[in-house]
mmCIF file of C-alpha atoms in Angstrom:
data_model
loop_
_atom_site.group_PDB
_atom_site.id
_atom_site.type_symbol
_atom_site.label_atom_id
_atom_site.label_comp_id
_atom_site.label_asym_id
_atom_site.label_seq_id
_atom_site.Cartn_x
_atom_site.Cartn_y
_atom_site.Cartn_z
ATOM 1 C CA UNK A 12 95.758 105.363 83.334
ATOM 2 C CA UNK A 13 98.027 104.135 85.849
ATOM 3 C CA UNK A 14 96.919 104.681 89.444
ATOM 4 C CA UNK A 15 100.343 106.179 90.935
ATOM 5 C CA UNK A 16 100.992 109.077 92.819
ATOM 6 C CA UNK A 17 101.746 112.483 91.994
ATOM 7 C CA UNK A 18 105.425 113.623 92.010
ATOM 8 C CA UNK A 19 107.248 115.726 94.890
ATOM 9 C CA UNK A 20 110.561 117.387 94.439
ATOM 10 C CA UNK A 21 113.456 115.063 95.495
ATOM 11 C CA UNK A 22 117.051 115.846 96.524
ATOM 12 C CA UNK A 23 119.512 117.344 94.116
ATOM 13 C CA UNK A 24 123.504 116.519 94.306
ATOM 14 C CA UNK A 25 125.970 118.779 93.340
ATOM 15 C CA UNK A 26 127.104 120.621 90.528
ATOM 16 C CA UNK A 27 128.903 118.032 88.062
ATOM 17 C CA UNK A 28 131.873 119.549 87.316
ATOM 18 C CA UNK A 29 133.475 119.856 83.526
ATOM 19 C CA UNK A 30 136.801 119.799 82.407
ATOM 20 C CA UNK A 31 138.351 123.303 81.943
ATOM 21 C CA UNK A 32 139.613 121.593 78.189
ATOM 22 C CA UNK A 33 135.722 122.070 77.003
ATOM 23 C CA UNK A 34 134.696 125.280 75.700
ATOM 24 C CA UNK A 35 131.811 126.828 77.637
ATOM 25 C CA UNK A 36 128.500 128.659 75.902
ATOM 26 C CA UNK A 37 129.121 132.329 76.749
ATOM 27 C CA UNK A 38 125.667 132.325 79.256
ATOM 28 C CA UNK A 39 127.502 130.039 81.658
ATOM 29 C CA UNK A 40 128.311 131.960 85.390
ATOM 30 C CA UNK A 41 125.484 134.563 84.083
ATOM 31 C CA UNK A 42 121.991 134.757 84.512
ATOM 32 C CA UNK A 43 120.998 134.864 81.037
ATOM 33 C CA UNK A 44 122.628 134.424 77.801
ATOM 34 C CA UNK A 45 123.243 137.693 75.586
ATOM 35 C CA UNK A 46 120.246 138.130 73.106
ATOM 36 C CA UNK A 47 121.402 136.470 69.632
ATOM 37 C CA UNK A 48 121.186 138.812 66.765
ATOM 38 C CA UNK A 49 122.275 136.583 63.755
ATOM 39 C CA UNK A 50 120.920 135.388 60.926
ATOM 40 C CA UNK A 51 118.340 132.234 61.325
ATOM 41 C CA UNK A 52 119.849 130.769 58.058
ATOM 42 C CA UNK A 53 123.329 129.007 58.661
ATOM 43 C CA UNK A 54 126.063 128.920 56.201
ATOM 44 C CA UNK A 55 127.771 125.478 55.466
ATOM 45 C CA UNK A 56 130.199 125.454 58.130
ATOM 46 C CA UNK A 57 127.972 126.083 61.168
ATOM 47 C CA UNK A 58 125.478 123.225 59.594
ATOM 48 C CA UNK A 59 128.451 120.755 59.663
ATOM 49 C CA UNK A 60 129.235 121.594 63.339
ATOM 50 C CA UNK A 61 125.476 121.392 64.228
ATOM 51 C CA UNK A 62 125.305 117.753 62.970
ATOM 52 C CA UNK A 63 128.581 117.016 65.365
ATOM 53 C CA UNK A 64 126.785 118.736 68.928
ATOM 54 C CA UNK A 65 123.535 117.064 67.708
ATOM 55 C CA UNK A 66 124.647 113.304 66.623
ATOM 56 C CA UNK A 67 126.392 113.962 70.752
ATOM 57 C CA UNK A 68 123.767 114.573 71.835
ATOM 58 C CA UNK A 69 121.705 111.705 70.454
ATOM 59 C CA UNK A 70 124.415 109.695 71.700
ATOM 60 C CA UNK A 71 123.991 111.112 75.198
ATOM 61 C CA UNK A 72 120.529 110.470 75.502
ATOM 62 C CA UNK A 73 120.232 107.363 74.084
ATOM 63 C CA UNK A 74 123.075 106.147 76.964
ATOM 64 C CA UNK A 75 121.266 107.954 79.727
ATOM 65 C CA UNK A 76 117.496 105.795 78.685
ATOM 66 C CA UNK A 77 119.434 102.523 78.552
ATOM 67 C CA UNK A 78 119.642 102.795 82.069
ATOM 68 C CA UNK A 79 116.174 103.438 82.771
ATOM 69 C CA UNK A 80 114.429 100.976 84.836
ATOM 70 C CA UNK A 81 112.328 101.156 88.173
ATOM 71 C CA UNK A 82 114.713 101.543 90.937
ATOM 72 C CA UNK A 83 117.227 104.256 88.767
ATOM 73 C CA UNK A 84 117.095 107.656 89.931
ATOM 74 C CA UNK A 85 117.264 110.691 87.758
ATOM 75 C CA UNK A 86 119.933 111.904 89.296
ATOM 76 C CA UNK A 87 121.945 108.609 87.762
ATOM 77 C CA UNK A 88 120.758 109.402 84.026
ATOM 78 C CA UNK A 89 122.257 112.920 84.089
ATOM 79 C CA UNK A 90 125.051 111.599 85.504
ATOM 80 C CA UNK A 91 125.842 108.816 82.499
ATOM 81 C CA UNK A 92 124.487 111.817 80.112
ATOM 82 C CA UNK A 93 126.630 114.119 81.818
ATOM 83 C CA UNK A 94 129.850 111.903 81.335
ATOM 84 C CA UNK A 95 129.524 111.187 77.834
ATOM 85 C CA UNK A 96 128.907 114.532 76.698
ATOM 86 C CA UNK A 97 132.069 115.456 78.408
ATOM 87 C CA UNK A 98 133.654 112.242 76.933
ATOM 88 C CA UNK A 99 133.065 113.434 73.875
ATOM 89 C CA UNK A 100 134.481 116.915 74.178
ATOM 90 C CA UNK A 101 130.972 118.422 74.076
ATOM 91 C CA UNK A 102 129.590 120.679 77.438
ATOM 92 C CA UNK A 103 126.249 119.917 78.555
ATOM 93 C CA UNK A 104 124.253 123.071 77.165
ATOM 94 C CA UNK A 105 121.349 123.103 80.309
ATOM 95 C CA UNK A 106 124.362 122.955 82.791
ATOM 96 C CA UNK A 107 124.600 126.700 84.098
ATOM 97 C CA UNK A 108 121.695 127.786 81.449
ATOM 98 C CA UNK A 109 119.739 130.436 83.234
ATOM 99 C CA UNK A 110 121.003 128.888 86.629
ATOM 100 C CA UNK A 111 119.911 125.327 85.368
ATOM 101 C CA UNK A 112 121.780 122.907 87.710
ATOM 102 C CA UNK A 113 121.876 119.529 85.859
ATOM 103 C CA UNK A 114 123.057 118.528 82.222
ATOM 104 C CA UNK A 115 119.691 117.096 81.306
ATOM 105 C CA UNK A 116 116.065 117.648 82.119
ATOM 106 C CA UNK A 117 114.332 114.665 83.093
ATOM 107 C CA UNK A 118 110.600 114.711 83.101
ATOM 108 C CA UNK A 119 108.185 112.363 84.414
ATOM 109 C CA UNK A 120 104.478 111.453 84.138
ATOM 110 C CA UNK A 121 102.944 114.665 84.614
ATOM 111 C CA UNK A 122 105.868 117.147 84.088
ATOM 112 C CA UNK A 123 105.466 118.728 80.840
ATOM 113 C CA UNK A 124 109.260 119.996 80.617
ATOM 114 C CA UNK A 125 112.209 120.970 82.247
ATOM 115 C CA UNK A 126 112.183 118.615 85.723
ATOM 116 C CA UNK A 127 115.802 118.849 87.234
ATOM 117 C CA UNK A 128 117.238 115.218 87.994
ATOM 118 C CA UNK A 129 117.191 114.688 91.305
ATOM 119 C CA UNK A 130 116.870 111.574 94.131
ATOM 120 C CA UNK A 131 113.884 110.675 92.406
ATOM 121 C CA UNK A 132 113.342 107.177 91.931
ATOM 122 C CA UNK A 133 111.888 106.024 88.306
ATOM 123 C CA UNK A 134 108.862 103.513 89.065
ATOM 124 C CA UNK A 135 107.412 100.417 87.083
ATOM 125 C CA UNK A 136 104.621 102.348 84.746
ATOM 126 C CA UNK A 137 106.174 105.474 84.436
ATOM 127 C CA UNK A 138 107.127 107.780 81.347
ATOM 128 C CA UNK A 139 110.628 109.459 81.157
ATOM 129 C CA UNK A 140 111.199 112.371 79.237
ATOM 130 C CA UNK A 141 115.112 112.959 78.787
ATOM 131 C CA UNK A 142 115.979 116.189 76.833
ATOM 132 C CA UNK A 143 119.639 116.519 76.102
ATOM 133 C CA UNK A 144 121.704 119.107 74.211
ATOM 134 C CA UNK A 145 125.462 119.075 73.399
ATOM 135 C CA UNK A 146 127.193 122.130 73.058
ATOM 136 C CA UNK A 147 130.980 121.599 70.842
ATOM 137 C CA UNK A 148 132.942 123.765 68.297
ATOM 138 C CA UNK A 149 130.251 126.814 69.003
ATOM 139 C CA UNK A 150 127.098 125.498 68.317
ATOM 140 C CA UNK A 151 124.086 123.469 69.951
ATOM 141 C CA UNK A 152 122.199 119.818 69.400
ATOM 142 C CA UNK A 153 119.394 119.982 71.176
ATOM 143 C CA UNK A 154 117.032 116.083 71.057
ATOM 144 C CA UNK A 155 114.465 115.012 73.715
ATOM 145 C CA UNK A 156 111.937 111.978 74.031
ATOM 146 C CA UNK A 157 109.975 109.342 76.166
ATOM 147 C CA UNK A 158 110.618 106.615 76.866
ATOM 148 C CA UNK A 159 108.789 103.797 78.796
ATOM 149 C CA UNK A 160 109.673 102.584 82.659
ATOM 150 C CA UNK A 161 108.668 98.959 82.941
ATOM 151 C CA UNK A 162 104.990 97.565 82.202
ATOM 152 C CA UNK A 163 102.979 100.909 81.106
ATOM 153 C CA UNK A 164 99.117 100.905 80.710
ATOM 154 C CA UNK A 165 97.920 101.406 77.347
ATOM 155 C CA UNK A 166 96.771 104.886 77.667
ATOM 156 C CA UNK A 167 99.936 106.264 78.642
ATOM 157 C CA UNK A 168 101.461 103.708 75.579
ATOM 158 C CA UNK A 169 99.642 105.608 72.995
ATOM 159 C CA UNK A 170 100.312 108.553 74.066
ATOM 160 C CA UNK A 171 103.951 108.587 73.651
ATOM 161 C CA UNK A 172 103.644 106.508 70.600
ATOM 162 C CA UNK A 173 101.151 109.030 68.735
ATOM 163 C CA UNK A 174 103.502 112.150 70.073
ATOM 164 C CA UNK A 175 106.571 111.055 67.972
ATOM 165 C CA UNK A 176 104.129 110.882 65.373
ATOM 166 C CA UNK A 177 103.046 114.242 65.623
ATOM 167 C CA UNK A 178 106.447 115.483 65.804
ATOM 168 C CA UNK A 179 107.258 112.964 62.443
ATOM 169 C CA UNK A 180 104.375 114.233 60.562
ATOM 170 C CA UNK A 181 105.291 118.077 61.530
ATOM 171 C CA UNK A 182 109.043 117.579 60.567
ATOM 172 C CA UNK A 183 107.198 116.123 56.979
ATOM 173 C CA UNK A 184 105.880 119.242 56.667
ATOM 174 C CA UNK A 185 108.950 120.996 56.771
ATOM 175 C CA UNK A 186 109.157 122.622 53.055
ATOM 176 C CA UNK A 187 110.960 126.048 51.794
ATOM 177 C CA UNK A 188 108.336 128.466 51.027
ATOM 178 C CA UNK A 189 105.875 127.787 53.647
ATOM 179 C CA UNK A 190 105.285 129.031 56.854
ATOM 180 C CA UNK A 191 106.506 127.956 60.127
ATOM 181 C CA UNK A 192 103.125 127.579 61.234
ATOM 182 C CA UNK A 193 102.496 124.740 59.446
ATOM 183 C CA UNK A 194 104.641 122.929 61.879
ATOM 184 C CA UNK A 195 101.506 123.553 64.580
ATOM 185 C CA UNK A 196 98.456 123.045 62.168
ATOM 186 C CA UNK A 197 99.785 119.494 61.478
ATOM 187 C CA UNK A 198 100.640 118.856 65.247
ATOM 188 C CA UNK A 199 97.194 120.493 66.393
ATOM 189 C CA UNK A 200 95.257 118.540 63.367
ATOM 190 C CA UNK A 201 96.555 115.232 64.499
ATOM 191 C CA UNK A 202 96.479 115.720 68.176
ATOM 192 C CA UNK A 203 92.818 116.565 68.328
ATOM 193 C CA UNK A 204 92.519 113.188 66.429
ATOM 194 C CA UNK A 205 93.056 111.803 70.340
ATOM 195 C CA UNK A 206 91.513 114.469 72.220
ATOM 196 C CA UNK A 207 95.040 115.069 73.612
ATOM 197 C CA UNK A 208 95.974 118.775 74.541
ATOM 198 C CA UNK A 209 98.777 120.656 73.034
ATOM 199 C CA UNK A 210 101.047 122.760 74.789
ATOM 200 C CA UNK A 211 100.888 126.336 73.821
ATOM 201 C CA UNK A 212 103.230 128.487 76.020
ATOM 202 C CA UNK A 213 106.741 125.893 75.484
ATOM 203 C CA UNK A 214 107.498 126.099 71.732
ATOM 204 C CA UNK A 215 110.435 124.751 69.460
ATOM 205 C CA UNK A 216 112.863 127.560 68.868
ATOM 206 C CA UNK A 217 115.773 128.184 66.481
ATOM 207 C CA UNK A 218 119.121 127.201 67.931
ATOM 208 C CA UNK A 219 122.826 127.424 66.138
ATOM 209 C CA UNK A 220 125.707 128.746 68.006
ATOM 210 C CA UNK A 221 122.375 130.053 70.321
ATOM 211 C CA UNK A 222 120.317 127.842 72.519
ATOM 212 C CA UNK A 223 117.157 129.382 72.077
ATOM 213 C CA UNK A 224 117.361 131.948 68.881
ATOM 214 C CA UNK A 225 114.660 134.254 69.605
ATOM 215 C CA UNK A 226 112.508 132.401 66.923
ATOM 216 C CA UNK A 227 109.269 130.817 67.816
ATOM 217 C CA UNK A 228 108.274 127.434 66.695
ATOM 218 C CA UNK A 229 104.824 126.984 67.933
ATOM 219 C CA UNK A 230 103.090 123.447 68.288
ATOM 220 C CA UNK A 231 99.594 125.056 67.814
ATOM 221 C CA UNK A 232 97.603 126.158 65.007
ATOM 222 C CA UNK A 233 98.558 129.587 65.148
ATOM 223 C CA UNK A 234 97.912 132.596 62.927
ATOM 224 C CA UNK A 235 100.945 135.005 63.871
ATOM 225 C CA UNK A 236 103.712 132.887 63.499
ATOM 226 C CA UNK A 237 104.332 133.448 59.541
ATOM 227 C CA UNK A 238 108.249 133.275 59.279
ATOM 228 C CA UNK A 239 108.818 132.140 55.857
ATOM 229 C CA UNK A 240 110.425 128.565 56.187
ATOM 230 C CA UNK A 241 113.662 129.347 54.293
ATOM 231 C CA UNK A 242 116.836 126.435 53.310
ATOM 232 C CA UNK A 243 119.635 126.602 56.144
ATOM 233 C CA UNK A 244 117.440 127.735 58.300
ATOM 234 C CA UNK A 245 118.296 125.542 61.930
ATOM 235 C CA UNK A 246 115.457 124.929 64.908
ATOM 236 C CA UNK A 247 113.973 122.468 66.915
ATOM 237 C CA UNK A 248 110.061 121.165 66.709
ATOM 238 C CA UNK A 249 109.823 119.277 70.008
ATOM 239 C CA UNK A 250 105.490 118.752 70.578
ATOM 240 C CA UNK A 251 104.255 118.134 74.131
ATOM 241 C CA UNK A 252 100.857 116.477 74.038
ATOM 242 C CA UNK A 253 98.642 115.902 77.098
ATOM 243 C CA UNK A 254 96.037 113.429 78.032
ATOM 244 C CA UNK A 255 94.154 116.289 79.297
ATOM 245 C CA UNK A 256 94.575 119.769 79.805
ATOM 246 C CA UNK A 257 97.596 121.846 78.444
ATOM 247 C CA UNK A 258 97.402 123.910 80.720
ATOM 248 C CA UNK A 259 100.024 124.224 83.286
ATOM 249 C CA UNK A 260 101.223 124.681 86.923
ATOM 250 C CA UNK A 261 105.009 125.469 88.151
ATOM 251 C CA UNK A 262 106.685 124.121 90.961
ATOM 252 C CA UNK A 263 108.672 126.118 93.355
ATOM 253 C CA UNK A 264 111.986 125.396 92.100
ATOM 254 C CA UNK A 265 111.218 128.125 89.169
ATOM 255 C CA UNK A 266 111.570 124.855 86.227
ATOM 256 C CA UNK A 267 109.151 122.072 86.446
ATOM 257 C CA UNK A 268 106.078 122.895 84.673
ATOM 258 C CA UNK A 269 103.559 120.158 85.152
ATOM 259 C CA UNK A 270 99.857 119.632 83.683
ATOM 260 C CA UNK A 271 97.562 121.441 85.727
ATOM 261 C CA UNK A 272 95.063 118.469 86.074
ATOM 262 C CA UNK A 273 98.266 116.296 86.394
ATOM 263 C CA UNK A 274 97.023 114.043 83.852
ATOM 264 C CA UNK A 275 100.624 112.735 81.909
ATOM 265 C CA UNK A 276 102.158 113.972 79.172
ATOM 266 C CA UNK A 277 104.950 113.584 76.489
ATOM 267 C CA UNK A 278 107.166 114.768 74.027
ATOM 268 C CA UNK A 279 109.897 114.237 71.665
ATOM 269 C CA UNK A 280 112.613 116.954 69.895
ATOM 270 C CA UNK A 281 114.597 117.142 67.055
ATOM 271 C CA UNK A 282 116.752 119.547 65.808
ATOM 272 C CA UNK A 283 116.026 120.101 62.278
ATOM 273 C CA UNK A 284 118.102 122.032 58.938
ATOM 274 C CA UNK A 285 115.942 123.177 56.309
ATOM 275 C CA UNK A 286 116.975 121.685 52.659
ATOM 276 C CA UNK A 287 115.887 122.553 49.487
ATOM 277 C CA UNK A 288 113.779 120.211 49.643
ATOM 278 C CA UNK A 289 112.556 119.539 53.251
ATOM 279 C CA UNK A 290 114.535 119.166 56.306
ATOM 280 C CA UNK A 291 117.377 117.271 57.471
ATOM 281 C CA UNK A 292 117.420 115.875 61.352
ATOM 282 C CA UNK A 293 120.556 116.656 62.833
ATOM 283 C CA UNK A 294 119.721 114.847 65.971
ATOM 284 C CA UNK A 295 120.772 111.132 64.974
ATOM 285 C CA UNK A 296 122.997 108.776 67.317
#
């Protein structure tokens, strides 16, 4: 694995602002969104409107990782992710979200999730988690994934390449009538192929006109997570796989949660509607 140093905090700019024309989630200037209590399964309507904030969102991200190359700064992808969400007539959902500053989370190397863009400087060999969600006409997108910074060693290579796997195969298993821990047995089952670690305490969640639902989608093999998959229902599966431990540190700044043996990591999101048959990805550019 590549030989570079660990990551500090860097400097983080202002607040981007938004035009007052886009429609804010209702958590924005609190500290915590109100608790959701609707239904998991979305009628028609709210589906249609998911596929808008999440195809935005794809959108966003993809922009913000053309621009990633040694020498870029965080800080400049949430700024081109920023301005094409608001482009677009979407509001950057992490902007304001439990006193999140930025419109993305950018993640490098050994942060599992949730790094805040700052002055940090991407670096040949490093791995870039973006995770984006749009927020438009009520309801959330919510997409992440790694990408690669330059020349990256092979070890690093495969592990971002066999982590969209694992979140390919789990969407697969996506079927009316089982349980939503099958999404985790088929992550954990092909993880442990590698010897990678899973993370267990960030899990996919159910998101519609709420960011994070209340429901639980777990990565793991896990015995108490036995929602019945049901058609409409709307969440994400987003696996974070580790080349060692998945167990975790947190810095300071209350967010970035990175591998306590600071050995790298990845993921990659989607945000997924149950069919009758399997699912359908709503996060496509």
């Amino acid at each position: 694995m590549s030989g570079q140093s660990l990551l500090v905090p860097g400097k983080i700019s202002p607040t981007r602002p938004v035009p007052a024309s886009i429609a804010r989630p209702e958590y924005v200037g609190k500290d915590a969104p109100t608790p959701y209590s609707g239904p998991e399964v979305q009628d028609a309507e709210t589906i249609e409107k998911m596929r808008i904030a999440g195809r935005i969102a794809a959108q966003a991200m993809a922009e913000a990782a053309k621009h990633i190359q040694p020498g870029v700064t965080t800080d400049e992808l949430d700024r081109v992710a920023h301005e094409f969400m608001c482009d677009h007539g979407a509001y950057p959902s992490t902007l304001g979200y439990r006193g999140f500053p930025k419109s993305l989370c950018s993640s490098l190397n050994e942060v599992i999730c949730h790094g805040i863009p700052d002055s940090t400087v991407l670096k040949d060999g490093d791995i870039v988690n973006l995770d984006v969600t749009a927020y438009i006409h009520g309801v959330h997108g919510d997409n992440n994934a790694t990408y690669l910074c330059g020349e990256v060693d092979e070890e690093s290579r495969l592990l971002v390449e066999r982590t969209q796997e694992a979140l390919n195969r789990a969407i697969k298993a996506v079927k009316p009538g089982r349980q939503i821990n099958i999404i985790g047995r088929v992550i954990e089952s092909y993880a442990k192929r590698f010897g990678y670690g899973v993370v267990r305490d960030f899990t996919g969640h159910g998101i519609n006109s709420s960011f994070h639902s209340g429901l639980i989608v777990p990565h793991y093999d896990s015995p108490h997570h036995t929602t019945d998959i049901k058609p409409g229902m709307t969440f994400t599966i987003e696996p974070m796989l580790t080349l060692g431990t998945y167990e975790y540190d947190m810095w300071a700044d209350g967010w970035t949660v990175v591998t306590k043996d600071r050995k790298r990591t990845a993921q990659f999101e989607h945000t997924l509607v149950v069919t009758d048959t399997g699912a359908e990805i709503l996060t496509l550019p």
